[in-house]
PDB file of N, CA and C in Angstrom:
ATOM      1  N   MET A   1      -7.540  34.955  48.724  1.00 45.00           N
ATOM      2  CA  MET A   1      -6.250  34.385  49.023  1.00 45.00           C
ATOM      3  C   MET A   1      -5.202  35.481  48.844  1.00 45.00           C
ATOM      4  N   SER A   2      -4.608  35.865  49.923  1.00 55.00           N
ATOM      5  CA  SER A   2      -3.698  37.000  49.879  1.00 55.00           C
ATOM      6  C   SER A   2      -2.409  36.707  49.134  1.00 55.00           C
ATOM      7  N   HIS A   3      -2.013  35.435  49.003  1.00 58.00           N
ATOM      8  CA  HIS A   3      -0.775  35.133  48.298  1.00 58.00           C
ATOM      9  C   HIS A   3      -0.953  35.140  46.784  1.00 58.00           C
ATOM     10  N   VAL A   4      -2.179  35.202  46.317  1.00 64.00           N
ATOM     11  CA  VAL A   4      -2.445  35.310  44.879  1.00 64.00           C
ATOM     12  C   VAL A   4      -2.720  36.777  44.595  1.00 64.00           C
ATOM     13  N   ASN A   5      -1.756  37.423  43.977  1.00 62.00           N
ATOM     14  CA  ASN A   5      -1.919  38.844  43.716  1.00 62.00           C
ATOM     15  C   ASN A   5      -1.192  39.232  42.440  1.00 62.00           C
ATOM     16  N   GLN A   6      -1.130  40.504  42.204  1.00 56.00           N
ATOM     17  CA  GLN A   6      -0.509  41.010  40.974  1.00 56.00           C
ATOM     18  C   GLN A   6       0.973  40.700  40.911  1.00 56.00           C
ATOM     19  N   ASN A   7       1.594  40.361  42.024  1.00 57.00           N
ATOM     20  CA  ASN A   7       3.023  40.139  42.063  1.00 57.00           C
ATOM     21  C   ASN A   7       3.383  38.657  42.022  1.00 57.00           C
ATOM     22  N   SER A   8       2.562  37.840  41.389  1.00 81.00           N
ATOM     23  CA  SER A   8       2.831  36.407  41.287  1.00 81.00           C
ATOM     24  C   SER A   8       3.341  36.078  39.890  1.00 81.00           C
ATOM     25  N   PRO A   9       4.635  36.306  39.641  1.00 85.00           N
ATOM     26  CA  PRO A   9       5.161  36.081  38.291  1.00 85.00           C
ATOM     27  C   PRO A   9       4.996  34.649  37.799  1.00 85.00           C
ATOM     28  N   LYS A  10       5.113  33.666  38.691  1.00 85.00           N
ATOM     29  CA  LYS A  10       4.946  32.268  38.265  1.00 85.00           C
ATOM     30  C   LYS A  10       3.528  32.022  37.763  1.00 85.00           C
ATOM     31  N   LEU A  11       2.551  32.560  38.507  1.00 88.00           N
ATOM     32  CA  LEU A  11       1.157  32.350  38.095  1.00 88.00           C
ATOM     33  C   LEU A  11       0.856  33.074  36.793  1.00 88.00           C
ATOM     34  N   PHE A  12       1.392  34.291  36.637  1.00 89.00           N
ATOM     35  CA  PHE A  12       1.186  35.015  35.382  1.00 89.00           C
ATOM     36  C   PHE A  12       1.839  34.288  34.214  1.00 89.00           C
ATOM     37  N   ALA A  13       3.016  33.736  34.432  1.00 90.00           N
ATOM     38  CA  ALA A  13       3.694  32.988  33.365  1.00 90.00           C
ATOM     39  C   ALA A  13       2.857  31.784  32.955  1.00 90.00           C
ATOM     40  N   ARG A  14       2.317  31.080  33.938  1.00 91.00           N
ATOM     41  CA  ARG A  14       1.466  29.925  33.626  1.00 91.00           C
ATOM     42  C   ARG A  14       0.214  30.362  32.860  1.00 91.00           C
ATOM     43  N   LEU A  15      -0.404  31.456  33.301  1.00 93.00           N
ATOM     44  CA  LEU A  15      -1.600  31.947  32.615  1.00 93.00           C
ATOM     45  C   LEU A  15      -1.298  32.334  31.177  1.00 93.00           C
ATOM     46  N   ASN A  16      -0.172  32.970  30.952  1.00 95.00           N
ATOM     47  CA  ASN A  16       0.193  33.354  29.585  1.00 95.00           C
ATOM     48  C   ASN A  16       0.413  32.135  28.699  1.00 95.00           C
ATOM     49  N   ARG A  17       1.027  31.077  29.253  1.00 94.00           N
ATOM     50  CA  ARG A  17       1.196  29.843  28.471  1.00 94.00           C
ATOM     51  C   ARG A  17      -0.161  29.232  28.154  1.00 94.00           C
ATOM     52  N   ILE A  18      -1.061  29.252  29.130  1.00 97.00           N
ATOM     53  CA  ILE A  18      -2.399  28.692  28.911  1.00 97.00           C
ATOM     54  C   ILE A  18      -3.139  29.482  27.837  1.00 97.00           C
ATOM     55  N   LYS A  19      -3.022  30.807  27.884  1.00 97.00           N
ATOM     56  CA  LYS A  19      -3.648  31.635  26.843  1.00 97.00           C
ATOM     57  C   LYS A  19      -3.136  31.243  25.465  1.00 97.00           C
ATOM     58  N   GLY A  20      -1.834  31.046  25.355  1.00 96.00           N
ATOM     59  CA  GLY A  20      -1.253  30.634  24.076  1.00 96.00           C
ATOM     60  C   GLY A  20      -1.767  29.278  23.631  1.00 96.00           C
ATOM     61  N   GLN A  21      -1.897  28.368  24.574  1.00 96.00           N
ATOM     62  CA  GLN A  21      -2.405  27.041  24.239  1.00 96.00           C
ATOM     63  C   GLN A  21      -3.869  27.099  23.799  1.00 96.00           C
ATOM     64  N   ILE A  22      -4.654  27.937  24.433  1.00 97.00           N
ATOM     65  CA  ILE A  22      -6.065  28.088  24.053  1.00 97.00           C
ATOM     66  C   ILE A  22      -6.154  28.685  22.644  1.00 97.00           C
ATOM     67  N   GLU A  23      -5.311  29.675  22.363  1.00 96.00           N
ATOM     68  CA  GLU A  23      -5.281  30.261  21.016  1.00 96.00           C
ATOM     69  C   GLU A  23      -4.914  29.194  19.978  1.00 96.00           C
ATOM     70  N   ALA A  24      -3.956  28.345  20.324  1.00 94.00           N
ATOM     71  CA  ALA A  24      -3.566  27.263  19.410  1.00 94.00           C
ATOM     72  C   ALA A  24      -4.719  26.302  19.177  1.00 94.00           C
ATOM     73  N   LEU A  25      -5.489  26.021  20.231  1.00 95.00           N
ATOM     74  CA  LEU A  25      -6.676  25.168  20.083  1.00 95.00           C
ATOM     75  C   LEU A  25      -7.697  25.810  19.154  1.00 95.00           C
ATOM     76  N   ASP A  26      -7.907  27.103  19.348  1.00 95.00           N
ATOM     77  CA  ASP A  26      -8.851  27.842  18.510  1.00 95.00           C
ATOM     78  C   ASP A  26      -8.415  27.779  17.041  1.00 95.00           C
ATOM     79  N   ASN A  27      -7.151  28.032  16.798  1.00 95.00           N
ATOM     80  CA  ASN A  27      -6.628  27.992  15.424  1.00 95.00           C
ATOM     81  C   ASN A  27      -6.717  26.589  14.845  1.00 95.00           C
ATOM     82  N   ALA A  28      -6.414  25.593  15.653  1.00 94.00           N
ATOM     83  CA  ALA A  28      -6.474  24.213  15.171  1.00 94.00           C
ATOM     84  C   ALA A  28      -7.893  23.845  14.760  1.00 94.00           C
ATOM     85  N   LEU A  29      -8.855  24.256  15.555  1.00 93.00           N
ATOM     86  CA  LEU A  29     -10.246  23.945  15.247  1.00 93.00           C
ATOM     87  C   LEU A  29     -10.692  24.666  13.980  1.00 93.00           C
ATOM     88  N   LYS A  30     -10.287  25.929  13.844  1.00 95.00           N
ATOM     89  CA  LYS A  30     -10.647  26.700  12.655  1.00 95.00           C
ATOM     90  C   LYS A  30     -10.005  26.153  11.396  1.00 95.00           C
ATOM     91  N   ASN A  31      -8.792  25.614  11.547  1.00 94.00           N
ATOM     92  CA  ASN A  31      -8.047  25.140  10.377  1.00 94.00           C
ATOM     93  C   ASN A  31      -8.213  23.651  10.101  1.00 94.00           C
ATOM     94  N   GLY A  32      -9.012  22.990  10.914  1.00 92.00           N
ATOM     95  CA  GLY A  32      -9.317  21.586  10.648  1.00 92.00           C
ATOM     96  C   GLY A  32      -8.126  20.653  10.751  1.00 92.00           C
ATOM     97  N   VAL A  33      -7.367  20.738  11.835  1.00 93.00           N
ATOM     98  CA  VAL A  33      -6.228  19.832  12.008  1.00 93.00           C
ATOM     99  C   VAL A  33      -6.719  18.426  12.300  1.00 93.00           C
ATOM    100  N   ALA A  34      -5.806  17.493  12.238  1.00 95.00           N
ATOM    101  CA  ALA A  34      -6.133  16.095  12.519  1.00 95.00           C
ATOM    102  C   ALA A  34      -6.651  15.954  13.951  1.00 95.00           C
ATOM    103  N   CYS A  35      -7.564  15.026  14.131  1.00 94.00           N
ATOM    104  CA  CYS A  35      -8.167  14.813  15.454  1.00 94.00           C
ATOM    105  C   CYS A  35      -7.109  14.535  16.515  1.00 94.00           C
ATOM    106  N   SER A  36      -6.131  13.731  16.188  1.00 94.00           N
ATOM    107  CA  SER A  36      -5.125  13.376  17.191  1.00 94.00           C
ATOM    108  C   SER A  36      -4.323  14.601  17.632  1.00 94.00           C
ATOM    109  N   VAL A  37      -4.026  15.503  16.705  1.00 93.00           N
ATOM    110  CA  VAL A  37      -3.309  16.730  17.050  1.00 93.00           C
ATOM    111  C   VAL A  37      -4.171  17.577  17.981  1.00 93.00           C
ATOM    112  N   PHE A  38      -5.434  17.713  17.651  1.00 94.00           N
ATOM    113  CA  PHE A  38      -6.354  18.505  18.466  1.00 94.00           C
ATOM    114  C   PHE A  38      -6.490  17.911  19.866  1.00 94.00           C
ATOM    115  N   LEU A  39      -6.613  16.595  19.951  1.00 95.00           N
ATOM    116  CA  LEU A  39      -6.743  15.930  21.250  1.00 95.00           C
ATOM    117  C   LEU A  39      -5.485  16.109  22.100  1.00 95.00           C
ATOM    118  N   HIS A  40      -4.325  16.052  21.473  1.00 95.00           N
ATOM    119  CA  HIS A  40      -3.072  16.282  22.203  1.00 95.00           C
ATOM    120  C   HIS A  40      -3.004  17.719  22.731  1.00 95.00           C
ATOM    121  N   GLN A  41      -3.485  18.651  21.938  1.00 95.00           N
ATOM    122  CA  GLN A  41      -3.492  20.039  22.388  1.00 95.00           C
ATOM    123  C   GLN A  41      -4.436  20.234  23.575  1.00 95.00           C
ATOM    124  N   ILE A  42      -5.572  19.574  23.548  1.00 96.00           N
ATOM    125  CA  ILE A  42      -6.496  19.636  24.684  1.00 96.00           C
ATOM    126  C   ILE A  42      -5.827  19.065  25.927  1.00 96.00           C
ATOM    127  N   ALA A  43      -5.145  17.941  25.780  1.00 96.00           N
ATOM    128  CA  ALA A  43      -4.450  17.330  26.912  1.00 96.00           C
ATOM    129  C   ALA A  43      -3.380  18.277  27.471  1.00 96.00           C
ATOM    130  N   SER A  44      -2.714  19.008  26.596  1.00 95.00           N
ATOM    131  CA  SER A  44      -1.698  19.965  27.041  1.00 95.00           C
ATOM    132  C   SER A  44      -2.320  21.097  27.849  1.00 95.00           C
ATOM    133  N   VAL A  45      -3.471  21.575  27.396  1.00 96.00           N
ATOM    134  CA  VAL A  45      -4.165  22.638  28.126  1.00 96.00           C
ATOM    135  C   VAL A  45      -4.588  22.125  29.504  1.00 96.00           C
ATOM    136  N   ARG A  46      -5.100  20.928  29.535  1.00 95.00           N
ATOM    137  CA  ARG A  46      -5.515  20.358  30.819  1.00 95.00           C
ATOM    138  C   ARG A  46      -4.317  20.248  31.764  1.00 95.00           C
ATOM    139  N   GLY A  47      -3.190  19.812  31.256  1.00 95.00           N
ATOM    140  CA  GLY A  47      -1.986  19.722  32.081  1.00 95.00           C
ATOM    141  C   GLY A  47      -1.560  21.082  32.603  1.00 95.00           C
ATOM    142  N   ALA A  48      -1.667  22.096  31.765  1.00 95.00           N
ATOM    143  CA  ALA A  48      -1.296  23.447  32.171  1.00 95.00           C
ATOM    144  C   ALA A  48      -2.244  23.972  33.251  1.00 95.00           C
ATOM    145  N   ILE A  49      -3.522  23.703  33.100  1.00 95.00           N
ATOM    146  CA  ILE A  49      -4.504  24.113  34.103  1.00 95.00           C
ATOM    147  C   ILE A  49      -4.241  23.374  35.424  1.00 95.00           C
ATOM    148  N   ASP A  50      -3.923  22.086  35.328  1.00 94.00           N
ATOM    149  CA  ASP A  50      -3.602  21.319  36.531  1.00 94.00           C
ATOM    150  C   ASP A  50      -2.388  21.909  37.244  1.00 94.00           C
ATOM    151  N   GLY A  51      -1.387  22.326  36.481  1.00 92.00           N
ATOM    152  CA  GLY A  51      -0.196  22.937  37.066  1.00 92.00           C
ATOM    153  C   GLY A  51      -0.522  24.250  37.756  1.00 92.00           C
ATOM    154  N   LEU A  52      -1.377  25.047  37.135  1.00 92.00           N
ATOM    155  CA  LEU A  52      -1.805  26.314  37.730  1.00 92.00           C
ATOM    156  C   LEU A  52      -2.544  26.053  39.043  1.00 92.00           C
ATOM    157  N   MET A  53      -3.461  25.098  39.020  1.00 91.00           N
ATOM    158  CA  MET A  53      -4.213  24.760  40.229  1.00 91.00           C
ATOM    159  C   MET A  53      -3.269  24.266  41.318  1.00 91.00           C
ATOM    160  N   SER A  54      -2.337  23.437  40.957  1.00 90.00           N
ATOM    161  CA  SER A  54      -1.393  22.882  41.923  1.00 90.00           C
ATOM    162  C   SER A  54      -0.580  23.983  42.597  1.00 90.00           C
ATOM    163  N   GLU A  55      -0.066  24.901  41.807  1.00 87.00           N
ATOM    164  CA  GLU A  55       0.746  25.976  42.364  1.00 87.00           C
ATOM    165  C   GLU A  55      -0.080  26.906  43.258  1.00 87.00           C
ATOM    166  N   ALA A  56      -1.267  27.271  42.815  1.00 86.00           N
ATOM    167  CA  ALA A  56      -2.118  28.150  43.614  1.00 86.00           C
ATOM    168  C   ALA A  56      -2.565  27.449  44.900  1.00 86.00           C
ATOM    169  N   LEU A  57      -2.906  26.189  44.793  1.00 87.00           N
ATOM    170  CA  LEU A  57      -3.343  25.425  45.957  1.00 87.00           C
ATOM    171  C   LEU A  57      -2.201  25.255  46.960  1.00 87.00           C
ATOM    172  N   GLU A  58      -1.020  24.971  46.458  1.00 85.00           N
ATOM    173  CA  GLU A  58       0.132  24.830  47.349  1.00 85.00           C
ATOM    174  C   GLU A  58       0.380  26.130  48.124  1.00 85.00           C
ATOM    175  N   GLY A  59       0.326  27.252  47.427  1.00 82.00           N
ATOM    176  CA  GLY A  59       0.514  28.535  48.097  1.00 82.00           C
ATOM    177  C   GLY A  59      -0.531  28.775  49.169  1.00 82.00           C
ATOM    178  N   HIS A  60      -1.772  28.436  48.847  1.00 81.00           N
ATOM    179  CA  HIS A  60      -2.855  28.624  49.815  1.00 81.00           C
ATOM    180  C   HIS A  60      -2.635  27.741  51.048  1.00 81.00           C
ATOM    181  N   ILE A  61      -2.310  26.487  50.824  1.00 84.00           N
ATOM    182  CA  ILE A  61      -2.104  25.561  51.938  1.00 84.00           C
ATOM    183  C   ILE A  61      -0.933  26.025  52.807  1.00 84.00           C
ATOM    184  N   ARG A  62       0.162  26.393  52.164  1.00 81.00           N
ATOM    185  CA  ARG A  62       1.333  26.835  52.940  1.00 81.00           C
ATOM    186  C   ARG A  62       1.019  28.083  53.762  1.00 81.00           C
ATOM    187  N   GLU A  63       0.310  29.027  53.162  1.00 78.00           N
ATOM    188  CA  GLU A  63       0.048  30.280  53.861  1.00 78.00           C
ATOM    189  C   GLU A  63      -1.022  30.142  54.934  1.00 78.00           C
ATOM    190  N   HIS A  64      -2.076  29.407  54.643  1.00 76.00           N
ATOM    191  CA  HIS A  64      -3.216  29.383  55.550  1.00 76.00           C
ATOM    192  C   HIS A  64      -3.258  28.176  56.486  1.00 76.00           C
ATOM    193  N   LEU A  65      -2.666  27.071  56.083  1.00 79.00           N
ATOM    194  CA  LEU A  65      -2.722  25.885  56.936  1.00 79.00           C
ATOM    195  C   LEU A  65      -1.363  25.531  57.529  1.00 79.00           C
ATOM    196  N   GLY A  66      -0.286  25.953  56.882  1.00 79.00           N
ATOM    197  CA  GLY A  66       1.045  25.635  57.370  1.00 79.00           C
ATOM    198  C   GLY A  66       1.549  26.617  58.400  1.00 79.00           C
ATOM    199  N   ASP A  67       0.871  27.721  58.556  1.00 72.00           N
ATOM    200  CA  ASP A  67       1.267  28.775  59.483  1.00 72.00           C
ATOM    201  C   ASP A  67       0.450  28.650  60.761  1.00 72.00           C
ATOM    202  N   ASN A  68       1.122  28.365  61.863  1.00 76.00           N
ATOM    203  CA  ASN A  68       0.413  28.173  63.138  1.00 76.00           C
ATOM    204  C   ASN A  68      -0.069  29.466  63.780  1.00 76.00           C
ATOM    205  N   SER A  69       0.209  30.600  63.160  1.00 73.00           N
ATOM    206  CA  SER A  69      -0.220  31.865  63.752  1.00 73.00           C
ATOM    207  C   SER A  69      -1.711  32.129  63.550  1.00 73.00           C
ATOM    208  N   HIS A  70      -2.345  31.389  62.636  1.00 73.00           N
ATOM    209  CA  HIS A  70      -3.783  31.561  62.422  1.00 73.00           C
ATOM    210  C   HIS A  70      -4.550  30.843  63.533  1.00 73.00           C
ATOM    211  N   PRO A  71      -5.618  31.450  64.027  1.00 78.00           N
ATOM    212  CA  PRO A  71      -6.430  30.797  65.068  1.00 78.00           C
ATOM    213  C   PRO A  71      -7.007  29.474  64.556  1.00 78.00           C
ATOM    214  N   GLY A  72      -7.272  28.560  65.498  1.00 79.00           N
ATOM    215  CA  GLY A  72      -7.781  27.236  65.154  1.00 79.00           C
ATOM    216  C   GLY A  72      -9.045  27.269  64.329  1.00 79.00           C
ATOM    217  N   GLU A  73      -9.965  28.171  64.652  1.00 85.00           N
ATOM    218  CA  GLU A  73     -11.228  28.255  63.914  1.00 85.00           C
ATOM    219  C   GLU A  73     -10.981  28.692  62.469  1.00 85.00           C
ATOM    220  N   GLU A  74     -10.087  29.649  62.287  1.00 83.00           N
ATOM    221  CA  GLU A  74      -9.755  30.120  60.931  1.00 83.00           C
ATOM    222  C   GLU A  74      -9.074  29.014  60.128  1.00 83.00           C
ATOM    223  N   ARG A  75      -8.191  28.265  60.781  1.00 83.00           N
ATOM    224  CA  ARG A  75      -7.515  27.149  60.103  1.00 83.00           C
ATOM    225  C   ARG A  75      -8.527  26.086  59.682  1.00 83.00           C
ATOM    226  N   GLN A  76      -9.514  25.829  60.534  1.00 87.00           N
ATOM    227  CA  GLN A  76     -10.541  24.841  60.213  1.00 87.00           C
ATOM    228  C   GLN A  76     -11.365  25.300  59.008  1.00 87.00           C
ATOM    229  N   GLN A  77     -11.704  26.591  58.964  1.00 88.00           N
ATOM    230  CA  GLN A  77     -12.449  27.133  57.820  1.00 88.00           C
ATOM    231  C   GLN A  77     -11.612  27.003  56.541  1.00 88.00           C
ATOM    232  N   ASP A  78     -10.321  27.320  56.643  1.00 85.00           N
ATOM    233  CA  ASP A  78      -9.443  27.196  55.476  1.00 85.00           C
ATOM    234  C   ASP A  78      -9.343  25.751  55.015  1.00 85.00           C
ATOM    235  N   LEU A  79      -9.280  24.825  55.950  1.00 88.00           N
ATOM    236  CA  LEU A  79      -9.227  23.408  55.612  1.00 88.00           C
ATOM    237  C   LEU A  79     -10.492  22.981  54.871  1.00 88.00           C
ATOM    238  N   GLU A  80     -11.639  23.389  55.370  1.00 91.00           N
ATOM    239  CA  GLU A  80     -12.900  23.060  54.703  1.00 91.00           C
ATOM    240  C   GLU A  80     -12.955  23.673  53.305  1.00 91.00           C
ATOM    241  N   GLU A  81     -12.436  24.890  53.173  1.00 89.00           N
ATOM    242  CA  GLU A  81     -12.405  25.568  51.874  1.00 89.00           C
ATOM    243  C   GLU A  81     -11.553  24.779  50.874  1.00 89.00           C
ATOM    244  N   VAL A  82     -10.383  24.333  51.314  1.00 90.00           N
ATOM    245  CA  VAL A  82      -9.497  23.563  50.443  1.00 90.00           C
ATOM    246  C   VAL A  82     -10.159  22.251  50.036  1.00 90.00           C
ATOM    247  N   ILE A  83     -10.775  21.585  50.989  1.00 92.00           N
ATOM    248  CA  ILE A  83     -11.455  20.323  50.692  1.00 92.00           C
ATOM    249  C   ILE A  83     -12.565  20.537  49.663  1.00 92.00           C
ATOM    250  N   ASN A  84     -13.352  21.597  49.823  1.00 93.00           N
ATOM    251  CA  ASN A  84     -14.428  21.872  48.873  1.00 93.00           C
ATOM    252  C   ASN A  84     -13.892  22.208  47.483  1.00 93.00           C
ATOM    253  N   VAL A  85     -12.820  22.965  47.428  1.00 91.00           N
ATOM    254  CA  VAL A  85     -12.210  23.282  46.132  1.00 91.00           C
ATOM    255  C   VAL A  85     -11.712  22.007  45.456  1.00 91.00           C
ATOM    256  N   LEU A  86     -11.040  21.158  46.213  1.00 91.00           N
ATOM    257  CA  LEU A  86     -10.540  19.910  45.640  1.00 91.00           C
ATOM    258  C   LEU A  86     -11.670  19.009  45.140  1.00 91.00           C
ATOM    259  N   LYS A  87     -12.738  18.912  45.910  1.00 92.00           N
ATOM    260  CA  LYS A  87     -13.874  18.102  45.481  1.00 92.00           C
ATOM    261  C   LYS A  87     -14.454  18.633  44.173  1.00 92.00           C
ATOM    262  N   THR A  88     -14.589  19.945  44.080  1.00 92.00           N
ATOM    263  CA  THR A  88     -15.119  20.549  42.864  1.00 92.00           C
ATOM    264  C   THR A  88     -14.175  20.334  41.694  1.00 92.00           C
ATOM    265  N   TYR A  89     -12.904  20.517  41.935  1.00 90.00           N
ATOM    266  CA  TYR A  89     -11.906  20.394  40.863  1.00 90.00           C
ATOM    267  C   TYR A  89     -11.792  18.973  40.347  1.00 90.00           C
ATOM    268  N   LEU A  90     -11.922  18.015  41.234  1.00 87.00           N
ATOM    269  CA  LEU A  90     -11.725  16.620  40.842  1.00 87.00           C
ATOM    270  C   LEU A  90     -12.966  15.939  40.276  1.00 87.00           C
ATOM    271  N   LYS A  91     -14.084  16.649  40.196  1.00 86.00           N
ATOM    272  CA  LYS A  91     -15.304  16.067  39.618  1.00 86.00           C
ATOM    273  C   LYS A  91     -15.119  15.792  38.154  1.00 86.00           C
TER     274      LYS A  91
END
């Protein structure tokens, strides 16, 4: 995906937040926090991952499916790719 590259500050910001959340989960598990606190932290990580997926997927759809300059066959392949990614992600 050409729109996902080193110059994606939004994606890097999201990844850095996720890294921090994972570190917090690691520390919580090591320090024996209450189950409810740990479960809330897991839910936060999941939300952050969902946000990352949403942003990356939106960029892919806009670039590869929203642009009519791509040939029909290439657009069809991109559509199938998006569908397969979504099926895998939503399992």
